[in-house]
Short mmCIF file of C-alpha atoms in Angstrom, two decimals:
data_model
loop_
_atom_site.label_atom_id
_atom_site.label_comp_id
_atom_site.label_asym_id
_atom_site.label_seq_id
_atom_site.Cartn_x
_atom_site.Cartn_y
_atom_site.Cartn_z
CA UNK A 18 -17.54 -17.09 -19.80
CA UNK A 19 -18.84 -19.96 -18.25
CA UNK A 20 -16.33 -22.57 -16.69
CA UNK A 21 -16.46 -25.93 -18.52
CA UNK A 22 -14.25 -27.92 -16.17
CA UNK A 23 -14.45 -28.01 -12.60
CA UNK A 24 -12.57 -29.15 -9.67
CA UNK A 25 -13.74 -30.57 -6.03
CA UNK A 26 -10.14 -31.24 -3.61
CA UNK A 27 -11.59 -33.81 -0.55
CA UNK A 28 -8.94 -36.52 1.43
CA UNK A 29 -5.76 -35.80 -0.75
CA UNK A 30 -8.22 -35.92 -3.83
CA UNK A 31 -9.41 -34.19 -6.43
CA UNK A 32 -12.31 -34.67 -8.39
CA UNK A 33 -11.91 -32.91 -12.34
CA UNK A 34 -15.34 -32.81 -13.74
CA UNK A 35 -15.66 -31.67 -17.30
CA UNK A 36 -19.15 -29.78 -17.36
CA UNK A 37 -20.02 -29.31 -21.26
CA UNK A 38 -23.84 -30.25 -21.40
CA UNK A 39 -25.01 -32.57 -23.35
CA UNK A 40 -22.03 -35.14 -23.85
CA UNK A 41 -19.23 -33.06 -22.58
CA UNK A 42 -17.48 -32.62 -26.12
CA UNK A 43 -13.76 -31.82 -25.67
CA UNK A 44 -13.75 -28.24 -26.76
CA UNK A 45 -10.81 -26.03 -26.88
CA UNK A 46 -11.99 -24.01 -23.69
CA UNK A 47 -12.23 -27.05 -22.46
CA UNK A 48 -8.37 -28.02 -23.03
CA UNK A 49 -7.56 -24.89 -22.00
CA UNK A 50 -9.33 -25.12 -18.88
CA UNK A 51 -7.79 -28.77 -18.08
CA UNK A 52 -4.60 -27.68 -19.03
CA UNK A 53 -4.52 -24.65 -16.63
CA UNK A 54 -6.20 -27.16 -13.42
CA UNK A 55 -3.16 -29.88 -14.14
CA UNK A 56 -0.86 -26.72 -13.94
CA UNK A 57 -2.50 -25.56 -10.17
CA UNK A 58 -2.61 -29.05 -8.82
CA UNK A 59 0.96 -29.71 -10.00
CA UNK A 60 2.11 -28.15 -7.11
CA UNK A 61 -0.71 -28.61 -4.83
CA UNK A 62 0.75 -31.20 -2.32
CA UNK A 63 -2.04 -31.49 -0.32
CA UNK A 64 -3.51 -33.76 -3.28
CA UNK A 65 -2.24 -36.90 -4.38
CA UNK A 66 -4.07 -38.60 -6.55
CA UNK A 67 -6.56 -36.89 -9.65
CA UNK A 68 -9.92 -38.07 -10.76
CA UNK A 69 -10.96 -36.90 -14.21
CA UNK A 70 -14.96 -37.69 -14.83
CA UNK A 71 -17.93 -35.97 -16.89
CA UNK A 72 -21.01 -34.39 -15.13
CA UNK A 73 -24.26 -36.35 -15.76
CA UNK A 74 -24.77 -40.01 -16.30
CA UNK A 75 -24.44 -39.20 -19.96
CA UNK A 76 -21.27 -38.89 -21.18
CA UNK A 77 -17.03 -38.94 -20.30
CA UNK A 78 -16.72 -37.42 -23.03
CA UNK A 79 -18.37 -37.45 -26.52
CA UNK A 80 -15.69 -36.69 -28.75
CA UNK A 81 -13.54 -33.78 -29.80
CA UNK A 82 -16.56 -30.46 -30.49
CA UNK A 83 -16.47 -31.19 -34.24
CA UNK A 84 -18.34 -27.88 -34.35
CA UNK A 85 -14.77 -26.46 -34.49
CA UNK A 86 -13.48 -29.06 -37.35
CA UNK A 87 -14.43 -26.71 -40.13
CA UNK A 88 -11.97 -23.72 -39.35
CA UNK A 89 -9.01 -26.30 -39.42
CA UNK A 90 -10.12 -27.23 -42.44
CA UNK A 91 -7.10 -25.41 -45.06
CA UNK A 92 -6.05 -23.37 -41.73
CA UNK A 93 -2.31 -22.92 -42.85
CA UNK A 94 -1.84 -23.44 -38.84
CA UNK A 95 -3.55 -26.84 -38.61
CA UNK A 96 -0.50 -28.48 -37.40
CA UNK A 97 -0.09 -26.05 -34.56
CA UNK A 98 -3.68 -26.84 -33.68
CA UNK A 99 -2.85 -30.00 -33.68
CA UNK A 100 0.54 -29.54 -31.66
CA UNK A 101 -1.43 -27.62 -28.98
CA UNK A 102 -3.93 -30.84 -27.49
CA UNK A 103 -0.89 -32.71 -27.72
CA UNK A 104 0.69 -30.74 -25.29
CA UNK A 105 -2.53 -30.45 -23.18
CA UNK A 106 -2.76 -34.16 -23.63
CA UNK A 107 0.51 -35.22 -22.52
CA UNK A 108 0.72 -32.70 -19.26
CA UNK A 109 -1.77 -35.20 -18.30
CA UNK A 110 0.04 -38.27 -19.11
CA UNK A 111 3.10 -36.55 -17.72
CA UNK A 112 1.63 -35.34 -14.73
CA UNK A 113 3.71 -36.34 -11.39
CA UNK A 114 0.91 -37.98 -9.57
CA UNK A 115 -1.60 -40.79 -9.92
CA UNK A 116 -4.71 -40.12 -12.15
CA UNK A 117 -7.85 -41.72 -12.87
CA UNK A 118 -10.40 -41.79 -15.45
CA UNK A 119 -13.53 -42.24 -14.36
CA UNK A 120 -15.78 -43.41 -17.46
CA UNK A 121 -19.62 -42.64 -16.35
CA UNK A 122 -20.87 -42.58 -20.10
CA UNK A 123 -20.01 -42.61 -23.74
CA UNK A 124 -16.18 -42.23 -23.74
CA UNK A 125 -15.24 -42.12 -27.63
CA UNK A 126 -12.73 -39.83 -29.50
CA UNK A 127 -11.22 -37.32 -28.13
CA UNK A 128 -12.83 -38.76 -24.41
CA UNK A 129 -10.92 -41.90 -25.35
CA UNK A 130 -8.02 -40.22 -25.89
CA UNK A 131 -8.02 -38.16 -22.88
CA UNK A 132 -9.14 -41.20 -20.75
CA UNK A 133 -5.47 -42.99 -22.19
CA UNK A 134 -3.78 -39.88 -21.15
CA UNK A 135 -4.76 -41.03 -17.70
CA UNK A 136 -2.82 -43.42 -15.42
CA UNK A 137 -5.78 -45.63 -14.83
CA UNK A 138 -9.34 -46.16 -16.12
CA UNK A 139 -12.68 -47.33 -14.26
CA UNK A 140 -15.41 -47.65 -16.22
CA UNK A 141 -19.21 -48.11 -15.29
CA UNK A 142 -20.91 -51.33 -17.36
CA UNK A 143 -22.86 -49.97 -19.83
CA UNK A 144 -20.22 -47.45 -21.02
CA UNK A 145 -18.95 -47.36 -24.84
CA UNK A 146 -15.54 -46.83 -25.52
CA UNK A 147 -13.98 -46.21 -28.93
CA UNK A 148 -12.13 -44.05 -31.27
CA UNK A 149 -14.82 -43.58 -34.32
CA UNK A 150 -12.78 -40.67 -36.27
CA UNK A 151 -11.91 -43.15 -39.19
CA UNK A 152 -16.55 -42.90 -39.81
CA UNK A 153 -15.50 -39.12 -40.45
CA UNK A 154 -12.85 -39.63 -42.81
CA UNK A 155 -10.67 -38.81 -39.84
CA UNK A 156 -8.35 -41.02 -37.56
CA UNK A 157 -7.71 -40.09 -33.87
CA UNK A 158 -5.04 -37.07 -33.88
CA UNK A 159 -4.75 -36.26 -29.75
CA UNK A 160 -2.58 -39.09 -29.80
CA UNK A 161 -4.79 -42.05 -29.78
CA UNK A 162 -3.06 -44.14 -31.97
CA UNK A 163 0.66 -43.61 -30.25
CA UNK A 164 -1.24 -44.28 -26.74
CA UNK A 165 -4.22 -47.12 -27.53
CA UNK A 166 -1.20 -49.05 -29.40
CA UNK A 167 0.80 -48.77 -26.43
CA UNK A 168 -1.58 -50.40 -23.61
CA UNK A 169 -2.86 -52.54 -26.16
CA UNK A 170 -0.54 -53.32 -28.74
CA UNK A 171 -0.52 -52.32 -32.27
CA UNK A 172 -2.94 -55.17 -33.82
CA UNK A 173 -5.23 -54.32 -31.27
CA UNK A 174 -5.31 -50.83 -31.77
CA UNK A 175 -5.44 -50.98 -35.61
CA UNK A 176 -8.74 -52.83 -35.71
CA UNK A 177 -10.50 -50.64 -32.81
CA UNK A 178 -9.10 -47.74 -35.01
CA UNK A 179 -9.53 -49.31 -38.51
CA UNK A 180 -13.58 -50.41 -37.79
CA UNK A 181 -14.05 -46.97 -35.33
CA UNK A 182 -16.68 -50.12 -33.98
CA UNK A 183 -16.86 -49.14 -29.93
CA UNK A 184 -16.02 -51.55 -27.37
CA UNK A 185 -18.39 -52.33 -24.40
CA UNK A 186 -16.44 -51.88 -21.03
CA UNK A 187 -15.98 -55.42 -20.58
CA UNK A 188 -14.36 -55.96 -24.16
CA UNK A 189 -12.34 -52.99 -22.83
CA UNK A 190 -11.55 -54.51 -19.32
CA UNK A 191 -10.47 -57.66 -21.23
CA UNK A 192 -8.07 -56.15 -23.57
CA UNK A 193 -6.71 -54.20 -20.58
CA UNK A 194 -7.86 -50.61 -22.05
CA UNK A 195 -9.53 -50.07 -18.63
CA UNK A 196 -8.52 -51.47 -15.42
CA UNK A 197 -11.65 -52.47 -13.79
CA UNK A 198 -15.64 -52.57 -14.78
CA UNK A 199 -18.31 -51.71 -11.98
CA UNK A 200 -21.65 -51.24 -11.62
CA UNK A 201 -23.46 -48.48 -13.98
CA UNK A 202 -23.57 -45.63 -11.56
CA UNK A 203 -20.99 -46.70 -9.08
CA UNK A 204 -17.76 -45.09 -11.19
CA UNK A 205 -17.19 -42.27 -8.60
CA UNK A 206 -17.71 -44.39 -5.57
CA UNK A 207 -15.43 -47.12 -6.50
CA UNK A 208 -12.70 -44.78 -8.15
CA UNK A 209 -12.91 -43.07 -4.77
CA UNK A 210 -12.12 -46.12 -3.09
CA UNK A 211 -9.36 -46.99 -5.48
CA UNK A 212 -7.75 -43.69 -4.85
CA UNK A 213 -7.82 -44.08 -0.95
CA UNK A 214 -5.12 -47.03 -1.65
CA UNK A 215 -2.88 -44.68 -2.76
CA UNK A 216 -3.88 -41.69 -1.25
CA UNK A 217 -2.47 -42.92 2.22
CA UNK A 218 0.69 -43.37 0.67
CA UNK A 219 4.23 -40.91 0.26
CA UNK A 220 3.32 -38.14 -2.82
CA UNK A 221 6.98 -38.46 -3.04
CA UNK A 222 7.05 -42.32 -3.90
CA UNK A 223 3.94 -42.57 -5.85
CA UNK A 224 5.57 -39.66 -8.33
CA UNK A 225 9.04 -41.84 -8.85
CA UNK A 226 7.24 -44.85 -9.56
CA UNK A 227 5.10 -43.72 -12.37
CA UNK A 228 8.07 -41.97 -13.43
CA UNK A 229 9.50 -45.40 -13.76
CA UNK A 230 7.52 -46.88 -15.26
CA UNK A 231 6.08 -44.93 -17.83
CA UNK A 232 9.82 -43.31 -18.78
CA UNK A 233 11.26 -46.95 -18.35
CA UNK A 234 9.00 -48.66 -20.83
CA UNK A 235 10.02 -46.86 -23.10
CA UNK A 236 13.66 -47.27 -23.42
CA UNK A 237 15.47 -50.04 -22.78
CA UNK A 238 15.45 -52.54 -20.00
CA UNK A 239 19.54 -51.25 -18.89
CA UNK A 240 18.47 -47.93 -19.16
CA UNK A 241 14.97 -48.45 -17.52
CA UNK A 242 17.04 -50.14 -14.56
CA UNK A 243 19.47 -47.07 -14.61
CA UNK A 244 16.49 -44.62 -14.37
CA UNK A 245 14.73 -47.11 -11.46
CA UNK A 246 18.56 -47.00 -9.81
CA UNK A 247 18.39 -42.99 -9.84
CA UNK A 248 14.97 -42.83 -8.60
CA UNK A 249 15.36 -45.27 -5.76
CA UNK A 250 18.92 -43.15 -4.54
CA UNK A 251 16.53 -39.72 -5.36
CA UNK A 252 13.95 -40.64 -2.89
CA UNK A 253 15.75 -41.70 -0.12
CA UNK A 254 16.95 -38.46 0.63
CA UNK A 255 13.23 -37.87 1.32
CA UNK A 256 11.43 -36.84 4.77
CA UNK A 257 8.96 -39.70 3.17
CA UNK A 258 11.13 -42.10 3.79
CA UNK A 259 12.53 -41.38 7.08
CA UNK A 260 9.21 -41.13 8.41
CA UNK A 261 8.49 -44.52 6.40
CA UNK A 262 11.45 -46.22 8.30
CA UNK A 263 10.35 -44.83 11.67
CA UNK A 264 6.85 -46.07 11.65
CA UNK A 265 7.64 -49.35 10.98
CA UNK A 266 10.24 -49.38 13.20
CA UNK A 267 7.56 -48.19 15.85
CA UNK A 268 4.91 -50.20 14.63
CA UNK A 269 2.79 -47.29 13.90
CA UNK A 270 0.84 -45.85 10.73
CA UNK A 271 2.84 -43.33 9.19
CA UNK A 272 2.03 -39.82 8.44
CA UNK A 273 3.69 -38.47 5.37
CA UNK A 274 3.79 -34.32 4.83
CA UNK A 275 4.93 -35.49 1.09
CA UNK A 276 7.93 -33.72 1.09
#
C-alpha cells in the first residue's frame, strides 16, 4: 500500500505532506497515517515545531473521501467512526509542540477541520476555506463546529457553517481563522520562516505555553492562572532554563538540548 502522508525532518522541523492525488481528500488511511506520524514525532526531540501541508498547488485538503460516506450510512458503528477522527483530530490539537497549517489550495471540510486542529494557519491568497457539509445534507462532524466556534466565536461559525459559502483567505485572515495571508505559492517558504522563530527556542517552554493556553481558555481565569502557576514552577526545574539563565548572563545565544 502506497503511503498517503509523508514526512521531511530539516532545522528542528518537520514538514507533514498529505500525498492523496488529486485534492488530497482526508481518507481513513490517511488518518491513520497522520495519526501514527504525530505518535513518532511526539517523542522526537530533535523537532520542534510541525508543518502540516498538501502536495501540489492544488489542494490542503479537499474534504473528507466521501467515497467512504456510503458504508456509514445505517453502519450500527457510525458513532465509533465518528469517535475515531476525533481522536486522530485532537492528538493533533493536543500535540505538545507548535504546529502549522500550511494552506497551498482548496482547504474545505474535513481540510478545514484538520487545518483548526492546528496551532496556527498560513494560507496562500487565492486559497478557499470553508466547511460546505451542510450542501450535502451534512454538517462538519471532525469537530468543526466545537473548534471554528472557538477561534471565531459562535455567530461566526454558524453562518460559515449554516451557508457552507467558502471564505477567501483574506475574509479568513480578517476573522482571525488564519493567522497570516501570503503570496500564492509562497505558503512553505514563509511558514518556514515562521517556524525558525520558534524553532530557536526551548522544546521545553514552547510545550508549557500552548499547554496554557489552550487548557487555560478553557476553564476559568483562577484555574487558568493555577495551571500557568504549575507550569511556570514545572519548567524551571528544566536544563532549558538553566542554560536560558546562563546565556544571558554571558551575553551569548543559547543552545537548548530541549530537555
Amino acid at each position: 500500500m502506497t503511503n498517503l502522508v509523508k514526512v521531511v525532518k530539516e532545522n528542528k522541523l518537520a514538514i507533514v505532506t498529505i500525498d492523496n492525488p488529486p485534492l488530497n481528500v482526508i481518507s481513513k488511511q490517511v488518518l491513520q497515517e497522520l495519526l501514527g506520524i504525530f505518535t513518532q514525532l511526539t517523542d522526537d526531540n530533535e523537532i520542534v515545531v510541525v508543518l502540516i501541508t498538501g502536495a501540489g498547488d492544488m489542494a490542503f485538503a479537499a474534504g473528507a473521501d466521501i467515497k467512504e460516506f456510503p458504508e456509514m450510512m445505517g453502519n450500527p458503528n457510525m458513532k465509533e467512526i465518528v469517535k475515531e477522527s476525533h481522536t486522530i483530530l485532537t492528538k493533533i490539537d493536543q500535540f505538545p509542540k507548535p504546529t502549522i497549517a500550511v494552506l497551498n489550495g482548496i482547504t474545505l471540510g474535513g481540510g478545514c477541520e484538520l487545518a483548526l486542529a492546528c496551532d496556527l494557519r498560513v494560507a496562500e491568497a487565492g486559497v478557499q476555506i470553508g466547511l460546505p457539509e451542510v450542501k450535502l445534507g451534512l454538517f462538519p462532524g471532525a469537530g468543526g463546529t466545537q473548534r471554528l466556534s472557538r477561534l471565531v466565536g459562535n455567530a461566526k461559525a454558524k453562518e460559515i457553517i449554516f451557508t457552507g459559502d467558502p471564505l477567501t483567505a483574506q475574509e479568513a485572515e480578517r476573522i482571525g481563522l488564519v493567522n497570516k495571508v501570503v503570496e500564492q505559492g509562497n505558503g512553505l517558504m514563509e511558514s518556514k520562516k515562521l517556524a525558525s522563530r520558534m524553532t530557536r527556542h526551548s522544546l521545553q517552554a514552547l510545550s508549557r505555553i500552548k499547554k496554557a493556553i489552550d487548557e487555560g481558555s478553557e476553564s476559568t481565569l483562577a484555574h487558568g492562572l493555577e495551571l500557568e502557576t504549575n507550569l511556570f514552577e514545572d519548567v524551571f526545574q528544566t536544563e532549558d532554563v538553566k542554560e536560558g539563565v546562563a546565556a544571558f548572563l554571558e551575553k551569548r545565544k543559547p543552545a537548548f538540548s530541549h530537555r
